[in-house]
Every structure is written in C-alpha cells, then in structure tokens.
Tab-separated table of C-alpha atoms in Angstrom:
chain	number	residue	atom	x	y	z
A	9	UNK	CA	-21.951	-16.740	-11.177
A	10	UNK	CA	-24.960	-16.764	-9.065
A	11	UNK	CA	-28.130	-14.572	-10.163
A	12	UNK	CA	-29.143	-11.148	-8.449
A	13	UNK	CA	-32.249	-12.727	-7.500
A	14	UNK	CA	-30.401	-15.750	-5.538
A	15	UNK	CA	-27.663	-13.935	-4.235
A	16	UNK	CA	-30.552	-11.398	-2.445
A	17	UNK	CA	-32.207	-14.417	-1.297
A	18	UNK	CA	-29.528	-15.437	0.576
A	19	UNK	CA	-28.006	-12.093	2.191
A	20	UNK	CA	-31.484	-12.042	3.023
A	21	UNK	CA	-30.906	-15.233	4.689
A	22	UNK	CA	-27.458	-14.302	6.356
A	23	UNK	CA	-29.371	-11.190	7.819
A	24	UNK	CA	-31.835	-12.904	9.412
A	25	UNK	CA	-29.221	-15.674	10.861
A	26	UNK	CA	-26.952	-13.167	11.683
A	27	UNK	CA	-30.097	-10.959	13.878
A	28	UNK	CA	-31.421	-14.149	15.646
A	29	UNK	CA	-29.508	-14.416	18.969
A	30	UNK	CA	-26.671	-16.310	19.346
A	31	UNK	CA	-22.814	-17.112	20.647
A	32	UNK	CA	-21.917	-14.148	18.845
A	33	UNK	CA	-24.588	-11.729	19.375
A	34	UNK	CA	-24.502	-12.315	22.901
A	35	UNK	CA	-20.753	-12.119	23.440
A	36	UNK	CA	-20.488	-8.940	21.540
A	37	UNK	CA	-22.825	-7.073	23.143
A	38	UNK	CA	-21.829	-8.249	26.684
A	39	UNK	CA	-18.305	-6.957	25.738
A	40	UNK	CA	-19.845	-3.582	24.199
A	41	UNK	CA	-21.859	-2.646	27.207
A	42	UNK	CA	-19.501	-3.483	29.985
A	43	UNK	CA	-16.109	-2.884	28.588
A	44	UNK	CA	-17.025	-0.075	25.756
A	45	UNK	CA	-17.427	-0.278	22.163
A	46	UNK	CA	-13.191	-0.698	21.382
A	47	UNK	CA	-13.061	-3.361	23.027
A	48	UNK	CA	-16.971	-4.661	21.427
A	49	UNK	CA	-14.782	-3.786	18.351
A	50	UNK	CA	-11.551	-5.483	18.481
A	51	UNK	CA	-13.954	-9.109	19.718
A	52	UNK	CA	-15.865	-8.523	16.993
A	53	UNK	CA	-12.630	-8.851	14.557
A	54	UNK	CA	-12.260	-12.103	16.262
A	55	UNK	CA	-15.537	-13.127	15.028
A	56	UNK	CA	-15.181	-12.162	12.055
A	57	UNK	CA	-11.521	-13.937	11.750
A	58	UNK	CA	-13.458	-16.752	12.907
A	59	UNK	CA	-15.796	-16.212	9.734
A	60	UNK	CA	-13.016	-16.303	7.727
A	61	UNK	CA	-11.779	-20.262	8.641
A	62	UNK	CA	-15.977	-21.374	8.043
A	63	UNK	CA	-15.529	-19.542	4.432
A	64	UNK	CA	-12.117	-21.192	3.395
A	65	UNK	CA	-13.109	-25.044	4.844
A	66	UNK	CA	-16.689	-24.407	2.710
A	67	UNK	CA	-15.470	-23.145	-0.560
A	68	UNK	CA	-12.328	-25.410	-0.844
A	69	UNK	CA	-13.997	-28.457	-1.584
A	70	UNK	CA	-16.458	-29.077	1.213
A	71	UNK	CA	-19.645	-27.550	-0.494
A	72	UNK	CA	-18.426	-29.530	-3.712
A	73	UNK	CA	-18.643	-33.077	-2.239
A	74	UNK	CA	-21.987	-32.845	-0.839
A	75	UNK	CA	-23.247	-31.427	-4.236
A	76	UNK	CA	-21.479	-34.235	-6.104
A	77	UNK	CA	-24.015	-36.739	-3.692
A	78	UNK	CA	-27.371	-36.418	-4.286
A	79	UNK	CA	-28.569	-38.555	-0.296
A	80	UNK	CA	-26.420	-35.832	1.311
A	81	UNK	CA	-28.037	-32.674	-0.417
A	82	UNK	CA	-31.179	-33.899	0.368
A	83	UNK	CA	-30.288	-35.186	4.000
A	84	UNK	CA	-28.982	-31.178	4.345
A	85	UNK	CA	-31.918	-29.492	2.726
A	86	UNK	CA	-33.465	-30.988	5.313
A	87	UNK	CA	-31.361	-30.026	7.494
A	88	UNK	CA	-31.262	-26.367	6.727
A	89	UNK	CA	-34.941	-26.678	6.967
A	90	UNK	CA	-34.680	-27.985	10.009
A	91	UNK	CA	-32.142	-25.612	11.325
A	92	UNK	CA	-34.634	-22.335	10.142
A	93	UNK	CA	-37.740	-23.789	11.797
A	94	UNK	CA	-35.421	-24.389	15.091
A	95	UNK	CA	-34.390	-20.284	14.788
A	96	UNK	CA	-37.883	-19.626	14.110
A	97	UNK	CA	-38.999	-21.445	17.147
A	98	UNK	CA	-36.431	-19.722	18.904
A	99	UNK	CA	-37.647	-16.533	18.561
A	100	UNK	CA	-41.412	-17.271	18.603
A	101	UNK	CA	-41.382	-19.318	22.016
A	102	UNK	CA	-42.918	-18.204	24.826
A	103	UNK	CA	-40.058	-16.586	27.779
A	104	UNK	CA	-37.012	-16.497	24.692
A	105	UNK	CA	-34.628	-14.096	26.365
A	106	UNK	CA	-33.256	-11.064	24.859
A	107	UNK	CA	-29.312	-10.809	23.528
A	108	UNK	CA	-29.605	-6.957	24.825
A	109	UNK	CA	-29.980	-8.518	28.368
A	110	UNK	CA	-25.890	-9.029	28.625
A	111	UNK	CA	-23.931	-11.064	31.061
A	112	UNK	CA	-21.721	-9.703	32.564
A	113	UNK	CA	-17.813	-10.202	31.405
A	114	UNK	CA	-14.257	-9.114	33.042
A	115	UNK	CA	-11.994	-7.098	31.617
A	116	UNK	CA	-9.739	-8.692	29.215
A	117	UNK	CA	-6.452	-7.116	26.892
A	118	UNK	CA	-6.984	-6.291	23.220
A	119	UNK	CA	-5.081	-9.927	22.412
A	120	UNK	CA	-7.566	-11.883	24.966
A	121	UNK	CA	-10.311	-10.277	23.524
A	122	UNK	CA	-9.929	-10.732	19.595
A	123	UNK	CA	-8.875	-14.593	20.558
A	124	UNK	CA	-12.576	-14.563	22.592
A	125	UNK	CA	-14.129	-13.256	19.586
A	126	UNK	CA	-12.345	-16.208	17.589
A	127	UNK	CA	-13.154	-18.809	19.521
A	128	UNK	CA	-16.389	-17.846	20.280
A	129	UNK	CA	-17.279	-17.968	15.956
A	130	UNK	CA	-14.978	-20.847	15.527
A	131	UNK	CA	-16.924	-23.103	17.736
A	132	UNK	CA	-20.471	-21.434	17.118
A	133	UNK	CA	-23.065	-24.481	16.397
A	134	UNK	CA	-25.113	-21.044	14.829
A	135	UNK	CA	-22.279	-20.421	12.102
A	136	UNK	CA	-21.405	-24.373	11.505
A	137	UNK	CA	-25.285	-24.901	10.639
A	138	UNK	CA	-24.949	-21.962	8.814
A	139	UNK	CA	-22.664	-22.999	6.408
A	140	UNK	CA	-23.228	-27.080	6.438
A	141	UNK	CA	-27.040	-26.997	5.817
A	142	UNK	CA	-27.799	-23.624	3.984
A	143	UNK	CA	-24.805	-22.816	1.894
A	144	UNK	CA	-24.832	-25.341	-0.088
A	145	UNK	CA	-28.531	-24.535	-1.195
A	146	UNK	CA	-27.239	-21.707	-3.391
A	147	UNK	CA	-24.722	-22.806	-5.458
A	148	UNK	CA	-25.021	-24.591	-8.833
A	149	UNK	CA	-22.223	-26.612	-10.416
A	150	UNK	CA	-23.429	-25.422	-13.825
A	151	UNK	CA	-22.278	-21.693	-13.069
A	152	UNK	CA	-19.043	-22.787	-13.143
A	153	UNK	CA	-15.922	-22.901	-10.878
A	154	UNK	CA	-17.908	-24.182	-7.222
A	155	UNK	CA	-14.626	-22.414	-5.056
A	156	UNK	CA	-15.764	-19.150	-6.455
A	157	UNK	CA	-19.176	-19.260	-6.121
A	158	UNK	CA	-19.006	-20.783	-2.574
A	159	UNK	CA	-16.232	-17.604	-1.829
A	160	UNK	CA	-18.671	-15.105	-3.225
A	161	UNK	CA	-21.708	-16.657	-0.664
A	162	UNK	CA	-19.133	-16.659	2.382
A	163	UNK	CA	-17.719	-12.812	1.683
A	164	UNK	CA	-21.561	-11.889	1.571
A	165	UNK	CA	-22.577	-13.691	4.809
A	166	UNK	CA	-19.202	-12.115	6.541
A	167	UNK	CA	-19.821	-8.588	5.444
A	168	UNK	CA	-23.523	-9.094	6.038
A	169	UNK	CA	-22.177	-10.133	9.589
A	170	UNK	CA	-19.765	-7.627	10.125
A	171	UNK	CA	-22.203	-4.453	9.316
A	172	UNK	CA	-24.802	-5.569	11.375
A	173	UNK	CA	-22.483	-6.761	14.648
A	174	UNK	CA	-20.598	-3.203	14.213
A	175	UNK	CA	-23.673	-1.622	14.761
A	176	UNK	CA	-24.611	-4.067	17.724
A	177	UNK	CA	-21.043	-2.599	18.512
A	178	UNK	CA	-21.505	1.060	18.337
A	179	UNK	CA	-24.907	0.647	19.953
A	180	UNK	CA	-25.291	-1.773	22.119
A	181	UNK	CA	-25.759	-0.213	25.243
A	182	UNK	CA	-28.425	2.443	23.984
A	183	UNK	CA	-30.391	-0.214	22.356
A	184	UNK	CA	-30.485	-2.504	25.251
A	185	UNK	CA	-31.595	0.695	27.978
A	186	UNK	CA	-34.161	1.236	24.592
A	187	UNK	CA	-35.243	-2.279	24.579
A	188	UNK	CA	-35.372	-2.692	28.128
A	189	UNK	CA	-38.464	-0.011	28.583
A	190	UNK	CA	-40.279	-1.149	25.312
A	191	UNK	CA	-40.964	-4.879	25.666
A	192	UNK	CA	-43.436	-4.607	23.558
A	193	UNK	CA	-41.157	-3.578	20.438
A	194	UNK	CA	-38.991	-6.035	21.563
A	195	UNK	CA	-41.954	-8.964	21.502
A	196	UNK	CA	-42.941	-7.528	17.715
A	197	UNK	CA	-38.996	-8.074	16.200
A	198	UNK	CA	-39.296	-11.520	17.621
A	199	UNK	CA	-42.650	-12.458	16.119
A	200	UNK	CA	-41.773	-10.818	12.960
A	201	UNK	CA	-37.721	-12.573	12.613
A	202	UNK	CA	-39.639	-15.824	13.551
A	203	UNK	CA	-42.219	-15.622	10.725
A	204	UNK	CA	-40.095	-14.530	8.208
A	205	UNK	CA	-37.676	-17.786	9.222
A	206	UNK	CA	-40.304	-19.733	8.831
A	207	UNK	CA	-41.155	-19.063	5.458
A	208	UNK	CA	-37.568	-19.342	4.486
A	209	UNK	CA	-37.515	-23.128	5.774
A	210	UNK	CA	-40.119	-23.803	3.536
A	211	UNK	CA	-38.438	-22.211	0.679
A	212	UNK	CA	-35.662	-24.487	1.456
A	213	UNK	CA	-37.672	-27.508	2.220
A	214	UNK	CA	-39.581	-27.019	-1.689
A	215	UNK	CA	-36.056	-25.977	-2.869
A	216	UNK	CA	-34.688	-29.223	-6.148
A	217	UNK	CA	-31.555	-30.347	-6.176
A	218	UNK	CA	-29.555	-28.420	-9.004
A	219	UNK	CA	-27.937	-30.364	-11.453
C-alpha cells in the first residue's frame, strides 16, 4: 500500500484543504454559533455523509481511468496545481474574509439539517477539486489493488475532515469572539496556510507520472 512518507504528505494535504475556508467551513460554523453545537454536530454528519459518496465514485474506478491515460494525469497535475495556488491565493489576498465571521442561518430540524450538511459537501466545488485533481497524485498502480489504495486516501481525508470540523463544532463560537479581537493572529494563519499551499502546488507541479 502507500508509504508512511506519502500517506503523511497527503493528510498533510487534506489538513490544509480541509482549514482553508470553504462551503463547509462556513456552513458549519454558521450552524454552530447560531443554533448550538448539536445542531453544528448533526450538519456536520451530513458533510461527512457527503464525504462518503466523493470516496466511493473515486475509488471505484474513477481514479483508475485517469491513471490508465497518461494526457489526463498530466492535464490534472496541473490541475491540482492549479487548484493549490488558487487556495493559496485565497488566503494570501488582500480583504479575504474570515469563515469565523458567520452568516446568519434559521433554525432548521435535526433531518433538515444533516440533509444541509449533505448537500452542502455533495455539491462543494472545494471537495470535487479535491478528489479530481489531487487524489489521484498519490496512488501507484504498482502497489497493487487501485480500489484499496484510493479507499485508504478517502478514509484519511474524511477523518482528517471530521476531527478538525468537530472541533470547528465544539468551538466555533469562542474562536470566532477570539478571532474577532486578534486580527492580527487571524492575518498570520492566513499568510502562513497560504505559503505552505504554495509549496505544495509546486510539489505537485514537479510531481512524475507513476508507472
């Protein structure tokens, strides 16, 4: 299966993914502040049921085809590249909000809420990228079975996910009041996510095609 060193590499890369704001970020912690963390946590298994659909449709055969055609894996290394850089720019550009700033939602039942959370992952551009451009990246025919390997990468990224939104969850509302009188901290984690993004895309951009 795929080495320590790789498999760090890429929760690495899931963390930093999963910390730059998006769909998901945003929702949950709008949900979290104004309705309390049970209901943060019951959208958040939404999103992560969500996860679960983007995991199956990659490691049953999707990853495999564009591995098997050497114009696509390069056209998505690029992409992937691409896709970093864009994150990167994201959080380095001058006036980029802050997910901690949330809008606010109306109440909704447990059942509305978890089908939010669903939809909301389900048709995140952030998660789709994810998965088309950098998942790929990491797996290598020669391991053996692809389905596996592509399973292994997707269970990471979810539980990489799910630890860090559950503690968006549990403290979202102190960390946004914290946030909201240090803007200065808040400037540094942005700088800092944006660099490290960077240098990831060019990981991926100097990354060869594995046999």
């Amino acid at each position: 299966m795929i080495s320590l060193t790789e498999w760090l590499v890429f929760a690495g890369a899931a963390l930093l993914v999963v910390l730059t704001p998006g769909p998901n970020m945003i929702y949950l912690v709008s949900r979290s502040v104004c309705q309390g963390r049970r209901d943060g946590f019951i959208s958040l298994l939404g999103v992560i049921a969500g996860f679960l659909v983007h995991i199956l449709a990659a490691a049953a055969g999707l990853t495999a085809l564009l591995l098997a055609v050497p114009l696509a894996y390069e056209l998505l290394k690029w992409a992937g590249a691409a896709y970093l850089l864009w994150l990167a720019w994201q959080a380095l550009r001058p006036g980029a909000s802050s997910p901690f700033d949330p809008v606010p939602l109306p109440p909704d039942t447990p059942l509305r809420l978890f089908a939010m959370g669903f939809l909301t992952n389900l048709l995140n551009p952030k998660a789709a990228l994810f998965y088309l451009s950098i998942f790929p990246q990491f797996i290598e025919p020669a391991r053996g079975a692809v389905f596996f390997q592509g399973l292994l990468l997707g269970l990471t990224q979810m539980s990489v996910s799910f630890t860090v939104n559950l503690l968006i969850v549990l403290s979202a509302a102190g960390v946004s009041r914290w946030f909201g009188r240090r803007p200065l901290w808040l400037a540094v984690q942005r700088y800092v996510m944006g660099l490290v993004l960077a240098g990831l895309a060019l990981r991926l951009a100097a990354e060869q095609r594995r046999a």
